[in-house]
Amino acid sequence: MGDQAVPADYKQFFEKKVNIMLKLQRRLGSAYEAATDAELVERIASAKDSLADRLVVLGHHYQRDEVIQFADKTGDSLALSRYAAQQHNAEYVVFCGVEFMAEAADILTASHQKVILPDLGAGCSMADMADIDAVELAWKEISQLTDIDNVIPVTYINSSAALKNFVGRHNGAVCTSSNAAAIIKWALSGTKDQDSLPDIVEVAKKTKKKVLFFPDQHLARNTAYRLGFNVEDEVVYDPEIELGGLDQESAERSTFILWKGHCSVHQRFNVAQIENFRNRYDNAVIMAHPECSHEVVEKADIVGSTDAIIKAVNAAKPGTHIGIATEVHLVNRLADTHQDLYIECLDPVMCPCATMNRIDLPHLAWVMDGLLEDTVYNQIIVDEIIKEGAKLALDRMLSIA
Ligand code: 13P
Ligand code: SF4
């Protein structure tokens, strides 16, 4: 598909889908609200046994322990997307994560498969920071300031299906925190064959390509710096102000136009927490997710996705003190399973991701019991009009890295 005009009516479809979802979300009822954890665990285990191969349960690393125990596959956003795309047989995919992940799974699975999000309130506040209207306006505004044919839109997977569709239709791609560097290199060079690429900063100068990255400015900035770009190569587009605050000079000069969005969990980490941890322990190792600010990432020893953080912890020498800048459920699980290490969340308040946290035993038991009776609660259905471009953008990502 080339750079086609976006059908005017797909926004309407998207809004309709949201309204339908809100109407479908219902109270669980006293049977689930009053049940003990032990009863709910038994119920879920028994439903899982009965459904057998008809069901696959996916769990993101930020899920509660009581939920993650039921996951057939745990992973970061990339691993779970890949896994969802490979599940050709399961009739039901119960996604213990947040809405954008379930939407991606619906886009990547076949039409006979149903993806279920146990609580429809499990969104992502970062994903909500860029909506399709604002992105379309930005695209128009940026085209007034620079040659839009040179701008490749890249959306973080933490975004609505409508944005993935936009990106797919404008020759861009999706990325996750584990493949952002490869996707950005592809966008700036036009080649998937990255081994033969010379220095990407030089390549970008020659191609004159730019990346419009949304919604997380931090992942984009951290990845750009890692690739050798610097502050001169970026400008922040603020959707709250005219032209995003850009002018012709800044738009022309920049290789990266970064949407002013962030994760409310990861923005809690700061340099003082890292310094404090290092002052306390001689052998301190700091690990940070790339959604953290650049100042934090610069001071970290290891930066990576949730999967990358888990791998780094698994490889740490016994006795190491590890301070981690990411969501607290994952950090606590790592601390529990690595008794030979000293692991702490760098944020002393240790707030969980409020939306990930919405998936709990009562909701999981409720959707599973429904499936036993062939009733599908909370199915995530991405409209076909949106699916087409969104799948293109996701497939492009999976074919690059
Ligand atoms: P990962 O892709 O690293 O799992 O991150 C997803 C996310 O939402 C982090 O906040
Ligand atoms: Fe979204 Fe942040 Fe929660 Fe990840 S941790 S799902 S980016 S709000």
PDB file of C-alpha atoms in Angstrom, residues 207-393:
ATOM      1  CA  THR A 207      18.793  10.775   2.871  1.00  0.00           C
ATOM      2  CA  LYS A 208      17.423  13.919   4.631  1.00  0.00           C
ATOM      3  CA  LYS A 209      14.795  11.648   6.169  1.00  0.00           C
ATOM      4  CA  LYS A 210      13.161  12.583   9.448  1.00  0.00           C
ATOM      5  CA  VAL A 211      11.235  10.593  12.016  1.00  0.00           C
ATOM      6  CA  LEU A 212       8.009  11.857  13.564  1.00  0.00           C
ATOM      7  CA  PHE A 213       7.820   9.721  16.706  1.00  0.00           C
ATOM      8  CA  PHE A 214       4.800   9.423  18.971  1.00  0.00           C
ATOM      9  CA  PRO A 215       3.628   9.270  21.721  1.00  0.00           C
ATOM     10  CA  ASP A 216       6.752   8.827  23.942  1.00  0.00           C
ATOM     11  CA  GLN A 217       9.387  11.518  23.605  1.00  0.00           C
ATOM     12  CA  HIS A 218      11.725   9.696  26.005  1.00  0.00           C
ATOM     13  CA  LEU A 219      12.013   6.386  24.166  1.00  0.00           C
ATOM     14  CA  ALA A 220      12.681   8.305  20.949  1.00  0.00           C
ATOM     15  CA  ARG A 221      15.247  10.643  22.506  1.00  0.00           C
ATOM     16  CA  ASN A 222      17.068   7.865  24.343  1.00  0.00           C
ATOM     17  CA  THR A 223      17.217   5.780  21.183  1.00  0.00           C
ATOM     18  CA  ALA A 224      18.380   8.711  19.047  1.00  0.00           C
ATOM     19  CA  TYR A 225      21.202   9.504  21.495  1.00  0.00           C
ATOM     20  CA  ARG A 226      22.191   5.840  21.587  1.00  0.00           C
ATOM     21  CA  LEU A 227      22.503   5.941  17.791  1.00  0.00           C
ATOM     22  CA  GLY A 228      24.835   8.956  17.958  1.00  0.00           C
ATOM     23  CA  PHE A 229      22.438  11.876  17.428  1.00  0.00           C
ATOM     24  CA  ASN A 230      22.396  14.831  19.816  1.00  0.00           C
ATOM     25  CA  VAL A 231      20.175  17.581  21.125  1.00  0.00           C
ATOM     26  CA  GLU A 232      20.564  19.632  17.920  1.00  0.00           C
ATOM     27  CA  ASP A 233      18.951  16.819  15.949  1.00  0.00           C
ATOM     28  CA  GLU A 234      15.632  16.855  17.819  1.00  0.00           C
ATOM     29  CA  VAL A 235      12.672  19.104  18.369  1.00  0.00           C
ATOM     30  CA  VAL A 236       9.631  18.471  20.581  1.00  0.00           C
ATOM     31  CA  TYR A 237       6.168  18.798  19.040  1.00  0.00           C
ATOM     32  CA  ASP A 238       3.692  19.973  21.681  1.00  0.00           C
ATOM     33  CA  PRO A 239       0.127  19.172  20.550  1.00  0.00           C
ATOM     34  CA  GLU A 240      -1.213  21.833  22.912  1.00  0.00           C
ATOM     35  CA  ILE A 241       0.295  24.732  20.961  1.00  0.00           C
ATOM     36  CA  GLU A 242       0.077  26.045  17.411  1.00  0.00           C
ATOM     37  CA  LEU A 243       2.400  24.271  14.983  1.00  0.00           C
ATOM     38  CA  GLY A 244       3.425  22.192  17.977  1.00  0.00           C
ATOM     39  CA  GLY A 245       5.809  25.039  18.858  1.00  0.00           C
ATOM     40  CA  LEU A 246       7.894  24.333  15.740  1.00  0.00           C
ATOM     41  CA  ASP A 247       9.034  26.792  13.100  1.00  0.00           C
ATOM     42  CA  GLN A 248      10.600  26.218   9.717  1.00  0.00           C
ATOM     43  CA  GLU A 249      14.157  26.392  11.058  1.00  0.00           C
ATOM     44  CA  SER A 250      13.610  23.782  13.800  1.00  0.00           C
ATOM     45  CA  ALA A 251      11.575  21.473  11.561  1.00  0.00           C
ATOM     46  CA  GLU A 252      14.194  21.617   8.772  1.00  0.00           C
ATOM     47  CA  ARG A 253      17.152  21.173  11.102  1.00  0.00           C
ATOM     48  CA  SER A 254      15.803  18.235  13.119  1.00  0.00           C
ATOM     49  CA  THR A 255      16.059  14.568  12.265  1.00  0.00           C
ATOM     50  CA  PHE A 256      13.628  13.739  15.089  1.00  0.00           C
ATOM     51  CA  ILE A 257      10.286  15.375  15.762  1.00  0.00           C
ATOM     52  CA  LEU A 258       9.290  14.047  19.174  1.00  0.00           C
ATOM     53  CA  TRP A 259       5.710  14.053  20.383  1.00  0.00           C
ATOM     54  CA  LYS A 260       5.386  15.583  23.835  1.00  0.00           C
ATOM     55  CA  GLY A 261       4.194  12.443  25.636  1.00  0.00           C
ATOM     56  CA  HIS A 262       5.521  10.386  28.522  1.00  0.00           C
ATOM     57  CA  CYS A 263       4.786   7.506  30.869  1.00  0.00           C
ATOM     58  CA  SER A 264       3.509   8.651  34.247  1.00  0.00           C
ATOM     59  CA  VAL A 265       5.150   5.645  35.950  1.00  0.00           C
ATOM     60  CA  HIS A 266       8.612   6.045  34.421  1.00  0.00           C
ATOM     61  CA  GLN A 267       8.708   9.815  34.828  1.00  0.00           C
ATOM     62  CA  ARG A 268       8.833   9.234  38.589  1.00  0.00           C
ATOM     63  CA  PHE A 269      12.473   8.117  38.400  1.00  0.00           C
ATOM     64  CA  ASN A 270      15.181  10.732  38.809  1.00  0.00           C
ATOM     65  CA  VAL A 271      18.931  11.176  39.096  1.00  0.00           C
ATOM     66  CA  ALA A 272      18.832  11.796  42.863  1.00  0.00           C
ATOM     67  CA  GLN A 273      17.391   8.285  43.405  1.00  0.00           C
ATOM     68  CA  ILE A 274      20.265   6.801  41.392  1.00  0.00           C
ATOM     69  CA  GLU A 275      22.897   8.800  43.269  1.00  0.00           C
ATOM     70  CA  ASN A 276      21.370   7.808  46.562  1.00  0.00           C
ATOM     71  CA  PHE A 277      21.464   4.111  45.606  1.00  0.00           C
ATOM     72  CA  ARG A 278      25.070   4.341  44.402  1.00  0.00           C
ATOM     73  CA  ASN A 279      26.077   6.078  47.647  1.00  0.00           C
ATOM     74  CA  ARG A 280      24.599   3.215  49.647  1.00  0.00           C
ATOM     75  CA  TYR A 281      26.228   0.314  47.764  1.00  0.00           C
ATOM     76  CA  ASP A 282      29.730  -0.048  46.319  1.00  0.00           C
ATOM     77  CA  ASN A 283      28.692  -2.689  43.801  1.00  0.00           C
ATOM     78  CA  ALA A 284      25.492  -0.949  42.679  1.00  0.00           C
ATOM     79  CA  VAL A 285      24.141  -1.675  39.229  1.00  0.00           C
ATOM     80  CA  ILE A 286      21.388   0.548  37.844  1.00  0.00           C
ATOM     81  CA  MET A 287      18.912  -0.754  35.270  1.00  0.00           C
ATOM     82  CA  ALA A 288      16.382   1.520  33.569  1.00  0.00           C
ATOM     83  CA  HIS A 289      13.578   1.213  31.061  1.00  0.00           C
ATOM     84  CA  PRO A 290      14.015   3.588  28.075  1.00  0.00           C
ATOM     85  CA  GLU A 291      10.717   5.318  28.906  1.00  0.00           C
ATOM     86  CA  CYS A 292      12.669   7.054  31.709  1.00  0.00           C
ATOM     87  CA  SER A 293      14.026  10.560  31.089  1.00  0.00           C
ATOM     88  CA  HIS A 294      17.347  10.937  29.313  1.00  0.00           C
ATOM     89  CA  GLU A 295      19.049  12.165  32.511  1.00  0.00           C
ATOM     90  CA  VAL A 296      18.102   8.901  34.235  1.00  0.00           C
ATOM     91  CA  VAL A 297      19.039   6.719  31.266  1.00  0.00           C
ATOM     92  CA  GLU A 298      22.432   8.436  31.023  1.00  0.00           C
ATOM     93  CA  LYS A 299      23.216   7.481  34.614  1.00  0.00           C
ATOM     94  CA  ALA A 300      22.062   3.864  34.238  1.00  0.00           C
ATOM     95  CA  ASP A 301      24.411   0.920  33.612  1.00  0.00           C
ATOM     96  CA  ILE A 302      21.869  -1.104  31.662  1.00  0.00           C
ATOM     97  CA  VAL A 303      18.975   0.273  29.617  1.00  0.00           C
ATOM     98  CA  GLY A 304      16.373  -1.943  28.022  1.00  0.00           C
ATOM     99  CA  SER A 305      12.868  -3.276  27.712  1.00  0.00           C
ATOM    100  CA  THR A 306      11.271  -5.321  30.472  1.00  0.00           C
ATOM    101  CA  ASP A 307      12.621  -8.518  28.861  1.00  0.00           C
ATOM    102  CA  ALA A 308      16.110  -6.987  28.649  1.00  0.00           C
ATOM    103  CA  ILE A 309      15.986  -6.009  32.335  1.00  0.00           C
ATOM    104  CA  ILE A 310      14.976  -9.557  33.291  1.00  0.00           C
ATOM    105  CA  LYS A 311      17.848 -11.011  31.241  1.00  0.00           C
ATOM    106  CA  ALA A 312      20.337  -8.606  32.839  1.00  0.00           C
ATOM    107  CA  VAL A 313      19.136  -9.530  36.335  1.00  0.00           C
ATOM    108  CA  ASN A 314      19.400 -13.244  35.482  1.00  0.00           C
ATOM    109  CA  ALA A 315      23.012 -12.653  34.436  1.00  0.00           C
ATOM    110  CA  ALA A 316      24.024 -10.594  37.517  1.00  0.00           C
ATOM    111  CA  LYS A 317      26.695 -11.856  39.913  1.00  0.00           C
ATOM    112  CA  PRO A 318      25.352 -13.082  43.293  1.00  0.00           C
ATOM    113  CA  GLY A 319      25.512 -10.345  45.928  1.00  0.00           C
ATOM    114  CA  THR A 320      25.025  -7.469  43.447  1.00  0.00           C
ATOM    115  CA  HIS A 321      22.846  -4.558  44.571  1.00  0.00           C
ATOM    116  CA  ILE A 322      20.529  -3.730  41.683  1.00  0.00           C
ATOM    117  CA  GLY A 323      18.420  -0.551  41.580  1.00  0.00           C
ATOM    118  CA  ILE A 324      15.727  -0.736  38.914  1.00  0.00           C
ATOM    119  CA  ALA A 325      13.803   2.093  37.263  1.00  0.00           C
ATOM    120  CA  THR A 326      10.676   0.379  36.039  1.00  0.00           C
ATOM    121  CA  GLU A 327       7.242  -0.730  37.219  1.00  0.00           C
ATOM    122  CA  VAL A 328       7.120  -2.157  40.709  1.00  0.00           C
ATOM    123  CA  HIS A 329       5.362  -5.495  40.079  1.00  0.00           C
ATOM    124  CA  LEU A 330       8.216  -6.600  37.859  1.00  0.00           C
ATOM    125  CA  VAL A 331      10.840  -5.328  40.293  1.00  0.00           C
ATOM    126  CA  ASN A 332       9.237  -7.100  43.256  1.00  0.00           C
ATOM    127  CA  ARG A 333       8.954 -10.356  41.295  1.00  0.00           C
ATOM    128  CA  LEU A 334      12.633 -10.158  40.367  1.00  0.00           C
ATOM    129  CA  ALA A 335      13.536  -9.501  44.005  1.00  0.00           C
ATOM    130  CA  ASP A 336      11.468 -12.503  45.142  1.00  0.00           C
ATOM    131  CA  THR A 337      12.904 -14.887  42.567  1.00  0.00           C
ATOM    132  CA  HIS A 338      16.565 -13.815  43.000  1.00  0.00           C
ATOM    133  CA  GLN A 339      17.260 -14.247  46.685  1.00  0.00           C
ATOM    134  CA  ASP A 340      21.013 -14.174  45.957  1.00  0.00           C
ATOM    135  CA  LEU A 341      20.740 -10.542  44.718  1.00  0.00           C
ATOM    136  CA  TYR A 342      19.637  -7.322  46.454  1.00  0.00           C
ATOM    137  CA  ILE A 343      17.029  -5.766  44.200  1.00  0.00           C
ATOM    138  CA  GLU A 344      15.156  -2.524  44.857  1.00  0.00           C
ATOM    139  CA  CYS A 345      12.811  -0.294  42.910  1.00  0.00           C
ATOM    140  CA  LEU A 346      14.483   3.137  42.672  1.00  0.00           C
ATOM    141  CA  ASP A 347      11.187   4.888  43.337  1.00  0.00           C
ATOM    142  CA  PRO A 348      10.638   4.799  47.118  1.00  0.00           C
ATOM    143  CA  VAL A 349       6.865   5.290  46.712  1.00  0.00           C
ATOM    144  CA  MET A 350       6.739   2.329  44.316  1.00  0.00           C
ATOM    145  CA  CYS A 351       3.453   3.095  42.561  1.00  0.00           C
ATOM    146  CA  PRO A 352       2.286   0.351  40.221  1.00  0.00           C
ATOM    147  CA  CYS A 353       1.053   1.114  36.720  1.00  0.00           C
ATOM    148  CA  ALA A 354      -2.562   1.800  37.684  1.00  0.00           C
ATOM    149  CA  THR A 355      -3.993   0.417  34.469  1.00  0.00           C
ATOM    150  CA  MET A 356      -1.916  -2.785  34.339  1.00  0.00           C
ATOM    151  CA  ASN A 357      -3.005  -3.289  37.925  1.00  0.00           C
ATOM    152  CA  ARG A 358      -6.681  -3.390  36.937  1.00  0.00           C
ATOM    153  CA  ILE A 359      -6.379  -6.955  35.720  1.00  0.00           C
ATOM    154  CA  ASP A 360      -7.095  -8.942  38.858  1.00  0.00           C
ATOM    155  CA  LEU A 361      -8.388 -12.363  39.883  1.00  0.00           C
ATOM    156  CA  PRO A 362     -12.101 -11.439  39.861  1.00  0.00           C
ATOM    157  CA  HIS A 363     -11.916 -10.071  36.288  1.00  0.00           C
ATOM    158  CA  LEU A 364      -9.848 -12.989  35.065  1.00  0.00           C
ATOM    159  CA  ALA A 365     -12.217 -15.526  36.666  1.00  0.00           C
ATOM    160  CA  TRP A 366     -15.233 -13.715  35.197  1.00  0.00           C
ATOM    161  CA  VAL A 367     -13.987 -13.754  31.585  1.00  0.00           C
ATOM    162  CA  MET A 368     -12.814 -17.367  31.879  1.00  0.00           C
ATOM    163  CA  ASP A 369     -16.145 -18.532  33.309  1.00  0.00           C
ATOM    164  CA  GLY A 370     -17.821 -16.718  30.409  1.00  0.00           C
ATOM    165  CA  LEU A 371     -15.710 -18.658  27.906  1.00  0.00           C
ATOM    166  CA  LEU A 372     -16.771 -21.933  29.512  1.00  0.00           C
ATOM    167  CA  GLU A 373     -20.329 -20.998  28.537  1.00  0.00           C
ATOM    168  CA  ASP A 374     -19.250 -19.686  25.116  1.00  0.00           C
ATOM    169  CA  THR A 375     -19.930 -16.116  26.250  1.00  0.00           C
ATOM    170  CA  VAL A 376     -17.156 -13.730  25.288  1.00  0.00           C
ATOM    171  CA  TYR A 377     -16.929 -10.758  27.634  1.00  0.00           C
ATOM    172  CA  ASN A 378     -14.674  -7.806  26.827  1.00  0.00           C
ATOM    173  CA  GLN A 379     -13.650  -8.849  23.342  1.00  0.00           C
ATOM    174  CA  ILE A 380     -11.285  -6.341  21.759  1.00  0.00           C
ATOM    175  CA  ILE A 381     -12.290  -5.823  18.151  1.00  0.00           C
ATOM    176  CA  VAL A 382     -10.312  -3.475  15.964  1.00  0.00           C
ATOM    177  CA  ASP A 383     -12.443  -2.303  13.075  1.00  0.00           C
ATOM    178  CA  GLU A 384     -11.465  -3.742   9.693  1.00  0.00           C
ATOM    179  CA  ILE A 385     -10.873  -0.271   8.227  1.00  0.00           C
ATOM    180  CA  ILE A 386      -8.329   0.488  10.934  1.00  0.00           C
ATOM    181  CA  LYS A 387      -6.912  -3.013  10.935  1.00  0.00           C
ATOM    182  CA  GLU A 388      -5.602  -2.861   7.403  1.00  0.00           C
ATOM    183  CA  GLY A 389      -3.071  -0.056   7.866  1.00  0.00           C
ATOM    184  CA  ALA A 390      -2.338  -1.047  11.452  1.00  0.00           C
ATOM    185  CA  LYS A 391      -1.431  -4.577  10.393  1.00  0.00           C
ATOM    186  CA  LEU A 392       0.834  -3.197   7.709  1.00  0.00           C
ATOM    187  CA  ALA A 393       2.664  -1.128  10.337  1.00  0.00           C
TER     188      ALA A 393
END
